[in-house]
Amino acid sequence: MPVQARGWATELCAGVDDDGYAANTATYLFTVNVVLTEAGLHAGPGYGLAPVALLFQYLKLLTDTGPQQSVWEELKAIADMKFRFSEEEDGCELVTRLASSMGWVAPQHLMVAEYLHKEWQPDKVMELLSLMDPVSSSYRIDLLTRSFTELKDQLIKQQQQQQRSDPAGNQSTDQVSLISTDGSSSSSSSTVQCFTEP
């Protein structure tokens, strides 16, 4: 059951931003943004991790099922329509967008690159899915919340309990970042990192 159907989220979007930070000649950052409800924030172990677990379960389902050509064909049809019926763009914005793409887009495809779906490549889809495996890939979870202080204290307390129960230090080192929207100060422990945003 999806996160929205469970009442855990009101919004979900995923993809690679077309700014120079998320997509450039060095790397592509695939981002999943989920706007959680209070129920989603406190579900399962809390800290917004139950919806994250659902996301990784869905990625596993996609990997196990394999690439679906019908999905690609639907995305191609949508992109073709967007190109055919695109509205006139402000000249300055158009030039900025095109200039940011010139480093990795062939000149003959510059105007159509974001709409172009040239050929179905299931091997590339599987390669990308393999990069989203939570066990073998790196990922970061940032949690923006008004409940910053409460969740930070819970995370640090949980970390201390894990350290007491596992003195050899074999616990996971995955990072969950808490970002405060109210400017409160924070402290950090060895693997739980808490950051404050002004």
PDB file of C-alpha atoms in Angstrom:
ATOM      1  CA  MET A   1       0.000   0.000   0.000  1.00  0.00           C
ATOM      2  CA  PRO A   2       1.503   3.388  -0.985  1.00  0.00           C
ATOM      3  CA  VAL A   3       2.554   5.941   1.649  1.00  0.00           C
ATOM      4  CA  GLN A   4      -0.279   8.292   0.686  1.00  0.00           C
ATOM      5  CA  ALA A   5      -2.923   5.559   0.996  1.00  0.00           C
ATOM      6  CA  ARG A   6      -1.612   4.781   4.497  1.00  0.00           C
ATOM      7  CA  GLY A   7      -1.991   8.437   5.443  1.00  0.00           C
ATOM      8  CA  TRP A   8       1.779   8.765   5.947  1.00  0.00           C
ATOM      9  CA  ALA A   9       2.387  11.405   3.259  1.00  0.00           C
ATOM     10  CA  THR A  10       0.594  14.144   1.383  1.00  0.00           C
ATOM     11  CA  GLU A  11       3.091  14.491  -1.447  1.00  0.00           C
ATOM     12  CA  LEU A  12       5.813  12.446  -3.135  1.00  0.00           C
ATOM     13  CA  CYS A  13       8.040  13.344  -6.064  1.00  0.00           C
ATOM     14  CA  ALA A  14      11.254  11.805  -7.361  1.00  0.00           C
ATOM     15  CA  GLY A  15      13.843  12.394 -10.031  1.00  0.00           C
ATOM     16  CA  VAL A  16      16.971  14.304 -10.956  1.00  0.00           C
ATOM     17  CA  ASP A  17      16.710  18.095 -10.836  1.00  0.00           C
ATOM     18  CA  ASP A  18      17.906  19.828 -13.974  1.00  0.00           C
ATOM     19  CA  ASP A  19      19.993  22.370 -12.097  1.00  0.00           C
ATOM     20  CA  GLY A  20      23.785  22.359 -12.283  1.00  0.00           C
ATOM     21  CA  TYR A  21      24.083  20.810  -8.818  1.00  0.00           C
ATOM     22  CA  ALA A  22      21.993  17.637  -9.190  1.00  0.00           C
ATOM     23  CA  ALA A  23      22.847  16.978 -12.835  1.00  0.00           C
ATOM     24  CA  ASN A  24      26.312  17.749 -14.132  1.00  0.00           C
ATOM     25  CA  THR A  25      29.236  16.089 -15.899  1.00  0.00           C
ATOM     26  CA  ALA A  26      30.480  14.521 -12.647  1.00  0.00           C
ATOM     27  CA  THR A  27      27.325  13.048 -11.143  1.00  0.00           C
ATOM     28  CA  TYR A  28      23.564  12.775 -11.074  1.00  0.00           C
ATOM     29  CA  LEU A  29      21.749  12.967  -7.735  1.00  0.00           C
ATOM     30  CA  PHE A  30      18.464  11.089  -7.656  1.00  0.00           C
ATOM     31  CA  THR A  31      16.251  12.706  -5.038  1.00  0.00           C
ATOM     32  CA  VAL A  32      13.017  11.498  -3.463  1.00  0.00           C
ATOM     33  CA  ASN A  33      11.044  14.177  -1.604  1.00  0.00           C
ATOM     34  CA  VAL A  34       8.214  13.040   0.643  1.00  0.00           C
ATOM     35  CA  VAL A  35       6.001  15.422   2.624  1.00  0.00           C
ATOM     36  CA  LEU A  36       5.091  13.364   5.697  1.00  0.00           C
ATOM     37  CA  THR A  37       2.042  13.640   7.897  1.00  0.00           C
ATOM     38  CA  GLU A  38       2.406  13.311  11.677  1.00  0.00           C
ATOM     39  CA  ALA A  39       1.373   9.653  11.273  1.00  0.00           C
ATOM     40  CA  GLY A  40       4.167   9.128   8.726  1.00  0.00           C
ATOM     41  CA  LEU A  41       6.721  10.810  10.957  1.00  0.00           C
ATOM     42  CA  HIS A  42       5.908   8.548  13.916  1.00  0.00           C
ATOM     43  CA  ALA A  43       5.082   5.284  12.062  1.00  0.00           C
ATOM     44  CA  GLY A  44       7.198   2.195  12.688  1.00  0.00           C
ATOM     45  CA  PRO A  45      10.466   3.063  14.438  1.00  0.00           C
ATOM     46  CA  GLY A  46       9.639   6.766  14.027  1.00  0.00           C
ATOM     47  CA  TYR A  47      11.839   9.541  12.639  1.00  0.00           C
ATOM     48  CA  GLY A  48      10.103   9.188   9.252  1.00  0.00           C
ATOM     49  CA  LEU A  49      11.876   5.858   8.644  1.00  0.00           C
ATOM     50  CA  ALA A  50       8.792   3.704   7.965  1.00  0.00           C
ATOM     51  CA  PRO A  51       8.061   5.584   4.703  1.00  0.00           C
ATOM     52  CA  VAL A  52      11.742   5.237   3.793  1.00  0.00           C
ATOM     53  CA  ALA A  53      11.473   1.474   4.302  1.00  0.00           C
ATOM     54  CA  LEU A  54       8.446   1.430   1.960  1.00  0.00           C
ATOM     55  CA  LEU A  55      10.475   3.319  -0.650  1.00  0.00           C
ATOM     56  CA  PHE A  56      13.253   0.717  -0.535  1.00  0.00           C
ATOM     57  CA  GLN A  57      10.672  -2.096  -0.704  1.00  0.00           C
ATOM     58  CA  TYR A  58       9.238  -0.481  -3.839  1.00  0.00           C
ATOM     59  CA  LEU A  59      12.702  -0.186  -5.404  1.00  0.00           C
ATOM     60  CA  LYS A  60      13.251  -3.902  -4.675  1.00  0.00           C
ATOM     61  CA  LEU A  61       9.904  -4.694  -6.319  1.00  0.00           C
ATOM     62  CA  LEU A  62      10.957  -2.720  -9.408  1.00  0.00           C
ATOM     63  CA  THR A  63      14.275  -4.576  -9.500  1.00  0.00           C
ATOM     64  CA  ASP A  64      12.649  -8.010  -9.043  1.00  0.00           C
ATOM     65  CA  THR A  65       9.964  -7.271 -11.674  1.00  0.00           C
ATOM     66  CA  GLY A  66      12.454  -5.912 -14.167  1.00  0.00           C
ATOM     67  CA  PRO A  67      12.113  -3.028 -16.611  1.00  0.00           C
ATOM     68  CA  GLN A  68       8.692  -2.567 -18.221  1.00  0.00           C
ATOM     69  CA  GLN A  69       8.767  -1.328 -21.817  1.00  0.00           C
ATOM     70  CA  SER A  70       5.138  -0.181 -21.596  1.00  0.00           C
ATOM     71  CA  VAL A  71       6.132   2.358 -18.901  1.00  0.00           C
ATOM     72  CA  TRP A  72       8.921   3.706 -21.129  1.00  0.00           C
ATOM     73  CA  GLU A  73       6.522   3.980 -24.083  1.00  0.00           C
ATOM     74  CA  GLU A  74       4.058   5.926 -21.943  1.00  0.00           C
ATOM     75  CA  LEU A  75       6.802   8.315 -20.765  1.00  0.00           C
ATOM     76  CA  LYS A  76       7.943   8.722 -24.383  1.00  0.00           C
ATOM     77  CA  ALA A  77       4.393   9.588 -25.520  1.00  0.00           C
ATOM     78  CA  ILE A  78       4.038  12.153 -22.724  1.00  0.00           C
ATOM     79  CA  ALA A  79       7.416  13.723 -23.586  1.00  0.00           C
ATOM     80  CA  ASP A  80       6.458  13.889 -27.285  1.00  0.00           C
ATOM     81  CA  MET A  81       3.218  15.713 -26.397  1.00  0.00           C
ATOM     82  CA  LYS A  82       5.027  18.103 -24.053  1.00  0.00           C
ATOM     83  CA  PHE A  83       7.436  18.994 -26.867  1.00  0.00           C
ATOM     84  CA  ARG A  84       4.733  19.388 -29.526  1.00  0.00           C
ATOM     85  CA  PHE A  85       2.540  21.570 -27.329  1.00  0.00           C
ATOM     86  CA  SER A  86       5.208  23.400 -25.326  1.00  0.00           C
ATOM     87  CA  GLU A  87       4.562  27.038 -24.535  1.00  0.00           C
ATOM     88  CA  GLU A  88       6.921  29.802 -25.554  1.00  0.00           C
ATOM     89  CA  GLU A  89       9.613  30.259 -22.954  1.00  0.00           C
ATOM     90  CA  ASP A  90      11.200  33.484 -21.755  1.00  0.00           C
ATOM     91  CA  GLY A  91      14.353  34.058 -23.820  1.00  0.00           C
ATOM     92  CA  CYS A  92      16.664  34.561 -20.849  1.00  0.00           C
ATOM     93  CA  GLU A  93      15.401  31.417 -19.092  1.00  0.00           C
ATOM     94  CA  LEU A  94      15.698  29.397 -22.316  1.00  0.00           C
ATOM     95  CA  VAL A  95      19.310  30.453 -22.883  1.00  0.00           C
ATOM     96  CA  THR A  96      20.219  29.703 -19.254  1.00  0.00           C
ATOM     97  CA  ARG A  97      18.621  26.246 -19.432  1.00  0.00           C
ATOM     98  CA  LEU A  98      20.278  25.394 -22.759  1.00  0.00           C
ATOM     99  CA  ALA A  99      23.690  26.683 -21.632  1.00  0.00           C
ATOM    100  CA  SER A 100      23.575  24.465 -18.541  1.00  0.00           C
ATOM    101  CA  SER A 101      22.991  21.426 -20.789  1.00  0.00           C
ATOM    102  CA  MET A 102      25.742  22.120 -23.325  1.00  0.00           C
ATOM    103  CA  GLY A 103      28.380  20.185 -21.389  1.00  0.00           C
ATOM    104  CA  TRP A 104      26.775  16.787 -21.951  1.00  0.00           C
ATOM    105  CA  VAL A 105      24.164  17.192 -24.693  1.00  0.00           C
ATOM    106  CA  ALA A 106      25.100  16.957 -28.360  1.00  0.00           C
ATOM    107  CA  PRO A 107      24.495  20.275 -30.171  1.00  0.00           C
ATOM    108  CA  GLN A 108      21.935  18.743 -32.571  1.00  0.00           C
ATOM    109  CA  HIS A 109      19.831  17.563 -29.589  1.00  0.00           C
ATOM    110  CA  LEU A 110      20.084  20.686 -27.450  1.00  0.00           C
ATOM    111  CA  MET A 111      16.514  21.910 -28.048  1.00  0.00           C
ATOM    112  CA  VAL A 112      14.895  18.471 -27.655  1.00  0.00           C
ATOM    113  CA  ALA A 113      17.206  16.673 -25.182  1.00  0.00           C
ATOM    114  CA  GLU A 114      14.816  16.725 -22.213  1.00  0.00           C
ATOM    115  CA  TYR A 115      11.973  15.375 -24.395  1.00  0.00           C
ATOM    116  CA  LEU A 116      13.995  12.856 -26.404  1.00  0.00           C
ATOM    117  CA  HIS A 117      13.399   9.160 -25.711  1.00  0.00           C
ATOM    118  CA  LYS A 118      15.495   7.588 -28.440  1.00  0.00           C
ATOM    119  CA  GLU A 119      15.528   3.865 -27.692  1.00  0.00           C
ATOM    120  CA  TRP A 120      14.366   1.385 -25.064  1.00  0.00           C
ATOM    121  CA  GLN A 121      17.377   0.242 -22.995  1.00  0.00           C
ATOM    122  CA  PRO A 122      16.316  -2.230 -20.290  1.00  0.00           C
ATOM    123  CA  ASP A 123      19.963  -2.922 -19.359  1.00  0.00           C
ATOM    124  CA  LYS A 124      20.425   0.775 -18.444  1.00  0.00           C
ATOM    125  CA  VAL A 125      17.251   0.704 -16.332  1.00  0.00           C
ATOM    126  CA  MET A 126      18.588  -2.306 -14.399  1.00  0.00           C
ATOM    127  CA  GLU A 127      21.966  -0.605 -13.990  1.00  0.00           C
ATOM    128  CA  LEU A 128      20.301   2.467 -12.480  1.00  0.00           C
ATOM    129  CA  LEU A 129      18.094   0.352 -10.206  1.00  0.00           C
ATOM    130  CA  SER A 130      21.154  -1.516  -8.944  1.00  0.00           C
ATOM    131  CA  LEU A 131      22.625   1.848  -7.881  1.00  0.00           C
ATOM    132  CA  MET A 132      19.579   2.405  -5.640  1.00  0.00           C
ATOM    133  CA  ASP A 133      20.082  -0.709  -3.520  1.00  0.00           C
ATOM    134  CA  PRO A 134      20.191   0.364   0.152  1.00  0.00           C
ATOM    135  CA  VAL A 135      22.745  -2.323   1.003  1.00  0.00           C
ATOM    136  CA  SER A 136      25.348  -1.698  -1.688  1.00  0.00           C
ATOM    137  CA  SER A 137      24.859   1.985  -2.462  1.00  0.00           C
ATOM    138  CA  SER A 138      25.230   5.155  -0.473  1.00  0.00           C
ATOM    139  CA  TYR A 139      22.292   7.342   0.388  1.00  0.00           C
ATOM    140  CA  ARG A 140      21.406  10.132   2.762  1.00  0.00           C
ATOM    141  CA  ILE A 141      18.151  10.782   4.584  1.00  0.00           C
ATOM    142  CA  ASP A 142      17.399  14.374   5.559  1.00  0.00           C
ATOM    143  CA  LEU A 143      14.402  15.015   7.764  1.00  0.00           C
ATOM    144  CA  LEU A 144      13.061  18.571   7.897  1.00  0.00           C
ATOM    145  CA  THR A 145      10.744  18.860  10.888  1.00  0.00           C
ATOM    146  CA  ARG A 146       9.280  21.215  13.465  1.00  0.00           C
ATOM    147  CA  SER A 147       9.710  18.398  16.019  1.00  0.00           C
ATOM    148  CA  PHE A 148      13.490  18.751  15.731  1.00  0.00           C
ATOM    149  CA  THR A 149      14.440  18.824  19.420  1.00  0.00           C
ATOM    150  CA  GLU A 150      12.182  15.922  20.360  1.00  0.00           C
ATOM    151  CA  LEU A 151      13.375  13.703  17.506  1.00  0.00           C
ATOM    152  CA  LYS A 152      17.034  14.643  17.997  1.00  0.00           C
ATOM    153  CA  ASP A 153      16.834  13.615  21.661  1.00  0.00           C
ATOM    154  CA  GLN A 154      15.129  10.334  20.714  1.00  0.00           C
ATOM    155  CA  LEU A 155      17.786   9.553  18.081  1.00  0.00           C
ATOM    156  CA  ILE A 156      20.686  10.297  20.422  1.00  0.00           C
ATOM    157  CA  LYS A 157      19.077   8.215  23.200  1.00  0.00           C
ATOM    158  CA  GLN A 158      18.548   5.326  20.765  1.00  0.00           C
ATOM    159  CA  GLN A 159      22.181   5.629  19.619  1.00  0.00           C
ATOM    160  CA  GLN A 160      23.440   5.478  23.198  1.00  0.00           C
ATOM    161  CA  GLN A 161      21.325   2.368  23.887  1.00  0.00           C
ATOM    162  CA  GLN A 162      22.757   0.686  20.779  1.00  0.00           C
ATOM    163  CA  GLN A 163      26.290   1.520  21.873  1.00  0.00           C
ATOM    164  CA  ARG A 164      25.646   0.017  25.334  1.00  0.00           C
ATOM    165  CA  SER A 165      24.155  -3.154  23.824  1.00  0.00           C
ATOM    166  CA  ASP A 166      26.940  -3.441  21.211  1.00  0.00           C
ATOM    167  CA  PRO A 167      30.219  -2.368  22.847  1.00  0.00           C
ATOM    168  CA  ALA A 168      32.223  -3.864  19.945  1.00  0.00           C
ATOM    169  CA  GLY A 169      30.830  -1.101  17.719  1.00  0.00           C
ATOM    170  CA  ASN A 170      29.183  -3.299  15.091  1.00  0.00           C
ATOM    171  CA  GLN A 171      26.094  -1.131  14.710  1.00  0.00           C
ATOM    172  CA  SER A 172      25.086   0.411  11.399  1.00  0.00           C
ATOM    173  CA  THR A 173      26.596   3.737  10.403  1.00  0.00           C
ATOM    174  CA  ASP A 174      23.758   4.921   8.147  1.00  0.00           C
ATOM    175  CA  GLN A 175      23.145   8.617   8.578  1.00  0.00           C
ATOM    176  CA  VAL A 176      19.879  10.330   9.399  1.00  0.00           C
ATOM    177  CA  SER A 177      20.124  14.100   9.416  1.00  0.00           C
ATOM    178  CA  LEU A 178      17.629  16.194  11.331  1.00  0.00           C
ATOM    179  CA  ILE A 179      17.312  19.768  10.178  1.00  0.00           C
ATOM    180  CA  SER A 180      15.579  22.293  12.403  1.00  0.00           C
ATOM    181  CA  THR A 181      13.409  24.969  10.849  1.00  0.00           C
ATOM    182  CA  ASP A 182      13.253  27.044  14.037  1.00  0.00           C
ATOM    183  CA  GLY A 183      16.983  27.785  14.378  1.00  0.00           C
ATOM    184  CA  SER A 184      17.529  25.777  17.571  1.00  0.00           C
ATOM    185  CA  SER A 185      21.047  24.608  18.293  1.00  0.00           C
ATOM    186  CA  SER A 186      22.012  20.955  18.096  1.00  0.00           C
ATOM    187  CA  SER A 187      24.672  18.510  19.148  1.00  0.00           C
ATOM    188  CA  SER A 188      25.728  15.346  17.388  1.00  0.00           C
ATOM    189  CA  SER A 189      26.819  11.867  18.321  1.00  0.00           C
ATOM    190  CA  SER A 190      29.111   9.559  16.378  1.00  0.00           C
ATOM    191  CA  THR A 191      26.729   8.267  13.705  1.00  0.00           C
ATOM    192  CA  VAL A 192      23.571  10.312  14.260  1.00  0.00           C
ATOM    193  CA  GLN A 193      24.245  13.731  12.820  1.00  0.00           C
ATOM    194  CA  CYS A 194      21.922  16.580  13.680  1.00  0.00           C
ATOM    195  CA  PHE A 195      22.121  19.823  11.765  1.00  0.00           C
ATOM    196  CA  THR A 196      20.383  23.128  12.297  1.00  0.00           C
ATOM    197  CA  GLU A 197      19.229  25.301   9.458  1.00  0.00           C
ATOM    198  CA  PRO A 198      18.669  29.009  10.285  1.00  0.00           C
TER     199      PRO A 198
END
